[in-house]
């Protein structure tokens, strides 16, 4: 993946089109990239390593970019193994190499590589410290919890490149271009979504330096219209919807709850509530359903009772929304139960503690299959969902 980021900065990362899961949980349909960058100057720095199993290719690409010169610095911005797995291969390859990283990362290095004593190879940096390579001056900016506590990003003052660590990354291999927003949203909400306040703190720090290029650790290098990407990050990290609309997320065992959810979706479409998206949580990628909940301005959840508890696909969905700090939305509810419906009570208990969540009345209770009274109740719920101006972003 040797490509020029600037005339003296090369992409030397790994593009894996075949990997199927990220963090062993998020589905990948177009692979994943694990980016790394070589900055060629009187001294040479490499920004981050790559996922395990790719060390040989990574080292080959660095050698090609550096014309075989030794690397002086390995900048470790983040210790999550998708970027740190091959550090020891670099340490062994270049005996003079220094690892430039935060004190927190230095402690994690010892945890991840307990067999190695790296104390004389580590140079710790803190907020605002710089590293002079020759013409290139690198400045380090701390970004705790974007997405682990030890994260920093690196700003090249010379070429005005921001090495943004996980920020501005996405799912998908670079060789498979796709809709950036869709896979960056799914990545952001599910990987970093919990840490909106910390992302806001980083965005405030990034207002000052002039940035021409963003070089993330996943996905393509961003060179044009950077304000578009930064604006999206502002919106996502403030938990603001991207557009007016309602996600109708349902799970259904024998179709009764699905019928109720789809009838409600038709009623909402007739009421001009913006984009109406229905998702069957048993069939949909969970991470995409979570991302859609954040994208839209309101949500309706519909689920049956199961084993005197909430049907597991809906329980998993709401659990993930809680993990990612879902907030500031109006939520309608439909429950189903043939003998003792308690799904709505349980969904309310999961959602109500979240900041800024308003449960919209009436909650509709279906007994097995829709009846005439249910249709009236769904119409009333549709009216209530449509009536609030906040639903209409
Ligand atoms: Fe791409 Fe947080 O690692």
Short mmCIF file of C-alpha atoms and ligand atoms in Angstrom, two decimals:
data_model
loop_
_atom_site.label_atom_id
_atom_site.label_comp_id
_atom_site.label_asym_id
_atom_site.label_seq_id
_atom_site.Cartn_x
_atom_site.Cartn_y
_atom_site.Cartn_z
CA UNK A 1 0.00 0.00 0.00
CA UNK A 2 2.92 2.36 -0.70
CA UNK A 3 1.24 5.60 -1.73
CA UNK A 4 2.27 9.18 -1.33
CA UNK A 5 0.42 11.17 1.29
CA UNK A 6 2.77 14.06 0.53
CA UNK A 7 6.08 13.96 -1.36
CA UNK A 8 7.86 12.89 1.85
CA UNK A 9 5.12 10.94 3.65
CA UNK A 10 4.17 7.44 2.48
CA UNK A 11 1.35 5.14 3.40
CA UNK A 12 2.94 1.82 4.44
CA UNK A 13 -0.04 0.15 6.11
CA UNK A 14 -1.94 -3.05 5.42
CA UNK A 15 -5.11 -3.39 3.42
CA UNK A 16 -6.82 -6.67 4.26
CA UNK A 17 -9.76 -7.34 1.92
CA UNK A 18 -10.53 -10.73 3.44
CA UNK A 19 -10.89 -10.15 7.18
CA UNK A 20 -14.52 -10.66 8.22
CA UNK A 21 -14.72 -9.26 11.72
CA UNK A 22 -13.29 -6.22 13.51
CA UNK A 23 -12.66 -6.64 17.24
CA UNK A 24 -14.05 -10.15 16.60
CA UNK A 25 -17.56 -8.70 16.71
CA UNK A 26 -18.23 -6.13 13.94
CA UNK A 27 -19.05 -7.59 10.54
CA UNK A 28 -16.86 -6.47 7.68
CA UNK A 29 -18.17 -6.94 4.15
CA UNK A 30 -15.27 -5.17 2.43
CA UNK A 31 -12.32 -6.03 4.68
CA UNK A 32 -10.37 -3.54 6.77
CA UNK A 33 -7.29 -1.37 6.51
CA UNK A 34 -4.68 -0.94 9.24
CA UNK A 35 -2.81 2.17 8.21
CA UNK A 36 0.76 3.16 9.00
CA UNK A 37 2.79 6.05 7.63
CA UNK A 38 6.50 6.63 7.00
CA UNK A 39 7.82 10.20 7.19
CA UNK A 40 11.08 10.47 5.28
CA UNK A 41 13.49 13.19 6.39
CA UNK A 42 17.04 13.42 7.76
CA UNK A 43 15.59 11.15 10.39
CA UNK A 44 12.77 8.73 9.61
CA UNK A 45 9.63 8.22 11.65
CA UNK A 46 6.94 5.59 11.19
CA UNK A 47 3.51 6.30 12.64
CA UNK A 48 2.01 3.18 14.22
CA UNK A 49 2.37 -0.49 13.35
CA UNK A 50 -0.28 -2.88 12.04
CA UNK A 51 -2.47 -5.85 12.92
CA UNK A 52 -0.84 -9.18 13.83
CA UNK A 53 0.13 -11.44 10.97
CA UNK A 54 1.17 -8.62 8.65
CA UNK A 55 4.64 -7.74 10.00
CA UNK A 56 6.60 -8.99 6.96
CA UNK A 57 4.54 -7.00 4.49
CA UNK A 58 4.62 -3.92 6.72
CA UNK A 59 8.42 -4.05 7.06
CA UNK A 60 8.82 -4.59 3.31
CA UNK A 61 6.69 -1.55 2.57
CA UNK A 62 8.64 0.57 5.03
CA UNK A 63 11.93 -0.54 3.42
CA UNK A 64 10.58 0.39 0.01
CA UNK A 65 9.47 3.83 1.23
CA UNK A 66 12.75 4.51 3.04
CA UNK A 67 15.00 3.03 0.35
CA UNK A 68 16.33 0.64 2.94
CA UNK A 69 17.37 3.31 5.45
CA UNK A 70 16.94 2.54 9.15
CA UNK A 71 13.89 3.90 10.92
CA UNK A 72 14.74 6.23 13.82
CA UNK A 73 11.36 6.58 15.50
CA UNK A 74 8.23 4.46 15.76
CA UNK A 75 5.44 6.73 16.93
CA UNK A 76 2.90 4.72 18.89
CA UNK A 77 -0.31 6.73 19.01
CA UNK A 78 -2.52 3.95 20.32
CA UNK A 79 -1.82 0.59 21.93
CA UNK A 80 -4.85 -1.35 20.73
CA UNK A 81 -3.36 -4.40 19.03
CA UNK A 82 -4.75 -3.59 15.57
CA UNK A 83 -2.04 -0.89 15.54
CA UNK A 84 0.56 -2.18 17.97
CA UNK A 85 0.84 -5.89 17.23
CA UNK A 86 4.04 -5.58 15.19
CA UNK A 87 6.02 -3.22 17.42
CA UNK A 88 8.51 -5.90 18.46
CA UNK A 89 9.32 -6.70 14.83
CA UNK A 90 10.31 -3.05 14.32
CA UNK A 91 12.33 -2.97 17.55
CA UNK A 92 14.23 -6.07 16.44
CA UNK A 93 14.75 -4.83 12.87
CA UNK A 94 16.21 -1.41 13.79
CA UNK A 95 18.41 -1.53 16.92
CA UNK A 96 18.61 2.27 17.11
CA UNK A 97 14.84 2.74 16.87
CA UNK A 98 13.13 4.75 19.62
CA UNK A 99 9.47 4.28 20.44
CA UNK A 100 7.85 7.70 20.85
CA UNK A 101 4.67 7.47 22.86
CA UNK A 102 2.73 8.61 25.92
CA UNK A 103 3.53 7.50 29.47
CA UNK A 104 0.22 5.59 29.53
CA UNK A 105 1.16 3.75 26.34
CA UNK A 106 4.57 2.94 27.80
CA UNK A 107 2.82 1.19 30.69
CA UNK A 108 0.59 -0.70 28.26
CA UNK A 109 3.62 -1.70 26.17
CA UNK A 110 4.92 -3.54 29.20
CA UNK A 111 1.53 -5.27 29.57
CA UNK A 112 1.30 -6.34 25.95
CA UNK A 113 4.96 -7.36 25.66
CA UNK A 114 5.84 -8.63 29.16
CA UNK A 115 8.80 -10.60 27.83
CA UNK A 116 10.58 -7.50 26.52
CA UNK A 117 12.43 -4.78 28.41
CA UNK A 118 11.84 -1.71 26.27
CA UNK A 119 12.73 0.88 28.92
CA UNK A 120 15.83 2.17 27.09
CA UNK A 121 13.95 2.28 23.76
CA UNK A 122 11.03 4.47 24.86
CA UNK A 123 10.85 8.25 24.61
CA UNK A 124 7.68 9.53 26.27
CA UNK A 125 5.92 12.66 25.08
CA UNK A 126 3.10 14.77 26.46
CA UNK A 127 0.71 17.43 25.21
CA UNK A 128 2.40 19.87 22.86
CA UNK A 129 5.81 18.16 22.76
CA UNK A 130 7.50 18.20 19.37
CA UNK A 131 9.87 15.91 17.51
CA UNK A 132 12.19 17.37 14.89
CA UNK A 133 13.05 14.99 12.04
CA UNK A 134 14.83 17.54 9.87
CA UNK A 135 12.43 19.60 7.80
CA UNK A 136 9.44 17.91 9.44
CA UNK A 137 8.33 18.95 12.91
CA UNK A 138 5.82 16.65 14.57
CA UNK A 139 3.62 17.92 17.39
CA UNK A 140 1.81 15.54 19.72
CA UNK A 141 -1.76 16.20 20.81
CA UNK A 142 -3.31 14.07 23.54
CA UNK A 143 -6.67 12.48 22.68
CA UNK A 144 -7.61 10.34 25.69
CA UNK A 145 -10.55 7.96 25.11
CA UNK A 146 -10.58 8.49 21.35
CA UNK A 147 -10.70 5.56 21.68
CA UNK A 148 -8.50 4.20 24.50
CA UNK A 149 -7.12 6.28 27.39
CA UNK A 150 -3.56 6.45 26.07
CA UNK A 151 -4.37 7.80 22.60
CA UNK A 152 -2.54 10.75 21.09
CA UNK A 153 -2.68 12.16 17.59
CA UNK A 154 0.25 13.67 15.71
CA UNK A 155 0.35 16.87 13.70
CA UNK A 156 3.01 17.37 11.04
CA UNK A 157 3.55 21.14 11.15
CA UNK A 158 5.52 21.08 7.91
CA UNK A 159 3.09 19.31 5.56
CA UNK A 160 0.06 20.10 7.75
CA UNK A 161 -0.95 16.46 7.98
CA UNK A 162 -2.96 15.27 10.97
CA UNK A 163 -2.26 11.65 11.85
CA UNK A 164 -5.59 11.17 13.59
CA UNK A 165 -5.29 7.67 15.09
CA UNK A 166 -8.75 6.00 15.13
CA UNK A 167 -10.54 9.32 14.55
CA UNK A 168 -11.86 9.76 11.00
CA UNK A 169 -11.42 6.05 10.36
CA UNK A 170 -13.91 3.63 8.85
CA UNK A 171 -14.60 -0.03 8.23
CA UNK A 172 -13.54 -1.42 4.86
CA UNK A 173 -10.32 -2.00 2.95
CA UNK A 174 -9.05 1.01 1.01
CA UNK A 175 -8.96 -1.05 -2.20
CA UNK A 176 -12.75 -1.40 -1.94
CA UNK A 177 -13.99 2.19 -2.07
CA UNK A 178 -17.54 2.60 -0.81
CA UNK A 179 -19.77 5.23 0.73
CA UNK A 180 -17.42 6.83 3.29
CA UNK A 181 -20.20 8.22 5.46
CA UNK A 182 -22.07 4.95 5.88
CA UNK A 183 -19.09 2.85 6.99
CA UNK A 184 -17.45 5.70 8.92
CA UNK A 185 -20.69 6.19 10.84
CA UNK A 186 -21.01 2.49 11.65
CA UNK A 187 -17.36 2.53 12.76
CA UNK A 188 -17.59 5.76 14.78
CA UNK A 189 -20.84 5.02 16.60
CA UNK A 190 -19.85 1.49 17.54
CA UNK A 191 -16.15 2.03 18.28
CA UNK A 192 -15.94 5.58 19.65
CA UNK A 193 -19.61 6.51 20.15
CA UNK A 194 -19.50 6.21 23.93
CA UNK A 195 -16.86 8.94 24.15
CA UNK A 196 -18.60 11.97 22.65
CA UNK A 197 -17.27 14.41 25.26
CA UNK A 198 -13.70 13.29 24.63
CA UNK A 199 -14.14 13.57 20.86
CA UNK A 200 -15.46 17.10 21.40
CA UNK A 201 -12.35 17.89 23.46
CA UNK A 202 -10.11 16.70 20.62
CA UNK A 203 -12.07 18.66 18.01
CA UNK A 204 -11.59 21.82 20.09
CA UNK A 205 -7.82 21.26 20.09
CA UNK A 206 -7.84 20.74 16.33
CA UNK A 207 -9.44 24.14 15.64
CA UNK A 208 -6.07 25.88 15.86
CA UNK A 209 -3.69 24.10 13.49
CA UNK A 210 -4.25 24.41 9.76
CA UNK A 211 -4.93 20.87 8.51
CA UNK A 212 -4.55 20.03 4.84
CA UNK A 213 -4.72 16.24 5.10
CA UNK A 214 -6.15 13.77 7.61
CA UNK A 215 -4.33 10.44 7.76
CA UNK A 216 -6.34 8.03 9.93
CA UNK A 217 -5.42 4.53 11.05
CA UNK A 218 -8.34 3.00 9.13
CA UNK A 219 -9.73 3.93 5.74
CA UNK A 220 -8.64 6.42 3.11
CA UNK A 221 -6.47 9.48 3.58
CA UNK A 222 -8.78 12.51 3.51
CA UNK A 223 -7.57 15.45 1.43
CA UNK A 224 -10.55 17.47 0.28
CA UNK A 225 -13.50 19.16 1.90
CA UNK A 226 -12.20 18.35 5.38
CA UNK A 227 -14.87 20.56 6.97
CA UNK A 228 -17.47 18.00 5.85
CA UNK A 229 -15.81 15.23 7.87
CA UNK A 230 -15.18 17.47 10.88
CA UNK A 231 -18.83 18.61 10.84
CA UNK A 232 -19.99 14.98 10.86
CA UNK A 233 -17.72 14.27 13.83
CA UNK A 234 -19.20 17.28 15.65
CA UNK A 235 -22.72 15.97 15.02
CA UNK A 236 -21.96 12.41 16.03
CA UNK A 237 -20.03 13.37 19.16
CA UNK A 238 -22.83 15.70 20.28
CA UNK A 239 -25.32 12.86 19.77
CA UNK A 240 -27.24 14.97 17.28
CA UNK A 241 -29.23 13.23 14.51
CA UNK A 242 -28.09 13.65 10.93
CA UNK A 243 -31.60 13.99 9.58
CA UNK A 244 -35.28 14.04 10.38
CA UNK A 245 -36.67 10.54 10.52
CA UNK A 246 -37.70 7.59 12.65
CA UNK A 247 -36.10 4.18 13.00
CA UNK A 248 -38.70 1.48 13.60
CA UNK A 249 -36.60 -1.30 15.10
CA UNK A 250 -38.43 -4.52 15.78
CA UNK A 251 -37.90 -8.14 16.64
CA UNK A 252 -40.61 -10.70 16.11
CA UNK A 253 -40.95 -14.43 16.77
CA UNK A 254 -43.98 -15.39 14.66
CA UNK A 255 -44.71 -12.17 12.78
CA UNK A 256 -47.27 -10.49 15.08
CA UNK A 257 -44.85 -7.83 16.30
CA UNK A 258 -43.43 -7.35 12.80
CA UNK A 259 -46.94 -6.70 11.48
CA UNK A 260 -47.53 -4.06 14.17
CA UNK A 261 -44.17 -2.39 13.48
CA UNK A 262 -44.76 -2.29 9.73
CA UNK A 263 -48.30 -0.93 10.15
CA UNK A 264 -46.92 1.84 12.35
CA UNK A 265 -44.22 2.60 9.77
CA UNK A 266 -46.94 3.05 7.10
CA UNK A 267 -48.83 5.41 9.40
CA UNK A 268 -45.66 7.43 10.05
CA UNK A 269 -44.94 7.70 6.32
CA UNK A 270 -48.43 9.18 5.81
CA UNK A 271 -47.66 11.78 8.48
CA UNK A 272 -44.56 13.23 6.83
CA UNK A 273 -42.19 12.35 9.66
CA UNK A 274 -39.12 12.39 7.45
CA UNK A 275 -37.24 9.22 6.56
CA UNK A 276 -38.86 6.09 8.01
CA UNK A 277 -36.50 3.12 8.27
CA UNK A 278 -37.68 -0.32 9.43
CA UNK A 279 -35.19 -2.89 10.68
CA UNK A 280 -35.79 -6.48 11.75
CA UNK A 281 -33.21 -6.90 14.50
CA UNK A 282 -33.05 -10.65 13.94
CA UNK A 283 -31.89 -10.13 10.35
CA UNK A 284 -30.01 -6.85 10.47
CA UNK A 285 -26.40 -6.27 11.39
CA UNK A 286 -26.60 -5.08 15.00
CA UNK A 287 -23.91 -2.44 14.50
CA UNK A 288 -25.79 -0.98 11.52
CA UNK A 289 -29.03 -0.84 13.53
CA UNK A 290 -27.21 1.07 16.29
CA UNK A 291 -25.72 3.44 13.71
CA UNK A 292 -29.18 4.07 12.20
CA UNK A 293 -30.59 4.84 15.64
CA UNK A 294 -27.97 7.57 16.01
CA UNK A 295 -28.48 8.84 12.44
CA UNK A 296 -32.21 9.47 12.78
CA UNK A 297 -34.04 11.86 15.05
CA UNK A 298 -36.45 9.43 16.76
CA UNK A 299 -37.08 5.73 17.23
CA UNK A 300 -39.85 3.20 17.83
CA UNK A 301 -38.94 -0.16 19.35
CA UNK A 302 -41.25 -3.17 19.06
CA UNK A 303 -40.62 -6.52 20.72
CA UNK A 304 -42.32 -9.55 22.21
CA UNK A 305 -42.00 -10.87 25.72
CA UNK A 306 -39.93 -14.06 25.91
CA UNK A 307 -39.29 -16.31 28.93
CA UNK A 308 -40.81 -13.60 31.14
CA UNK A 309 -38.12 -11.28 29.81
CA UNK A 310 -37.36 -9.20 26.74
CA UNK A 311 -36.87 -11.07 23.45
CA UNK A 312 -33.06 -11.38 23.13
CA UNK A 313 -32.51 -9.58 19.78
CA UNK A 314 -34.19 -6.46 21.21
CA UNK A 315 -32.39 -6.84 24.53
CA UNK A 316 -29.05 -6.97 22.69
CA UNK A 317 -29.95 -3.91 20.63
CA UNK A 318 -30.93 -1.81 23.63
CA UNK A 319 -27.88 -3.02 25.52
CA UNK A 320 -25.68 -1.80 22.68
CA UNK A 321 -27.49 1.54 22.55
CA UNK A 322 -26.82 1.96 26.28
CA UNK A 323 -23.15 1.09 25.82
CA UNK A 324 -22.81 3.76 23.15
CA UNK A 325 -24.55 6.47 25.20
CA UNK A 326 -27.62 6.78 22.97
CA UNK A 327 -29.44 9.91 24.09
CA UNK A 328 -31.63 12.92 23.31
CA UNK A 329 -34.32 11.11 21.36
CA UNK A 330 -38.07 10.48 21.64
CA UNK A 331 -38.83 6.76 21.66
CA UNK A 332 -42.14 5.02 21.04
CA UNK A 333 -42.81 1.44 22.12
CA UNK A 334 -44.86 -1.54 20.98
CA UNK A 335 -44.90 -4.73 23.00
CA UNK A 336 -46.38 -8.13 22.34
CA UNK A 337 -47.26 -10.95 24.69
CA UNK A 338 -49.74 -13.78 24.37
CA UNK A 339 -50.24 -14.21 28.11
CA UNK A 340 -48.10 -11.87 30.26
CA UNK A 341 -46.65 -9.00 28.23
CA UNK A 342 -43.85 -7.17 30.04
CA UNK A 343 -41.59 -6.22 27.11
CA UNK A 344 -42.56 -2.52 27.28
CA UNK A 345 -41.80 -2.33 30.99
CA UNK A 346 -38.39 -3.91 30.38
CA UNK A 347 -37.61 -1.71 27.37
CA UNK A 348 -38.58 1.35 29.42
CA UNK A 349 -36.26 0.25 32.23
CA UNK A 350 -33.38 -0.02 29.76
CA UNK A 351 -34.03 3.28 27.97
CA UNK A 352 -35.31 5.67 30.59
CA UNK A 353 -32.02 6.03 32.52
CA UNK A 354 -30.34 7.35 29.36
CA UNK A 355 -29.86 11.10 29.15
CA UNK A 356 -32.57 12.97 27.28
CA UNK A 357 -34.74 9.96 26.40
CA UNK A 358 -38.48 10.61 26.38
CA UNK A 359 -40.86 7.67 26.11
CA UNK A 360 -43.75 8.66 23.84
CA UNK A 361 -47.26 7.62 24.87
CA UNK A 362 -49.32 5.63 24.22
CA UNK A 363 -47.30 2.45 24.54
CA UNK A 364 -49.10 -0.13 22.40
CA UNK A 365 -49.70 -3.61 23.78
CA UNK A 366 -50.48 -6.34 21.25
CA UNK A 367 -51.90 -9.65 22.40
CA UNK A 368 -50.60 -12.15 19.84
CA UNK A 369 -52.00 -10.41 16.73
CA UNK A 370 -53.20 -6.90 15.93
CA UNK A 371 -56.87 -6.23 16.74
CA UNK A 372 -59.08 -3.23 15.95
CA UNK A 373 -58.21 -1.47 19.21
CA UNK A 374 -54.49 -1.88 18.42
CA UNK A 375 -54.96 -0.11 15.09
CA UNK A 376 -56.43 2.90 16.89
CA UNK A 377 -53.57 2.79 19.40
CA UNK A 378 -50.98 2.67 16.62
CA UNK A 379 -52.66 5.69 14.96
CA UNK A 380 -52.45 7.52 18.30
CA UNK A 381 -48.77 6.59 18.66
CA UNK A 382 -48.10 7.77 15.10
CA UNK A 383 -49.84 11.08 15.89
CA UNK A 384 -47.73 11.49 19.02
CA UNK A 385 -44.47 10.65 17.20
CA UNK A 386 -45.35 13.10 14.42
CA UNK A 387 -46.44 15.91 16.68
CA UNK A 388 -43.16 16.81 18.31
CA UNK A 389 -41.15 19.47 16.50
CA UNK A 390 -37.92 17.95 17.83
CA UNK A 391 -38.62 14.86 15.76
CA UNK A 392 -38.45 17.11 12.76
CA UNK A 393 -34.78 18.10 12.78
FE1 LIG B 1 -8.09 0.95 15.45
FE2 LIG B 1 -8.78 1.62 18.74
O1 LIG B 1 -7.97 0.74 17.31
#
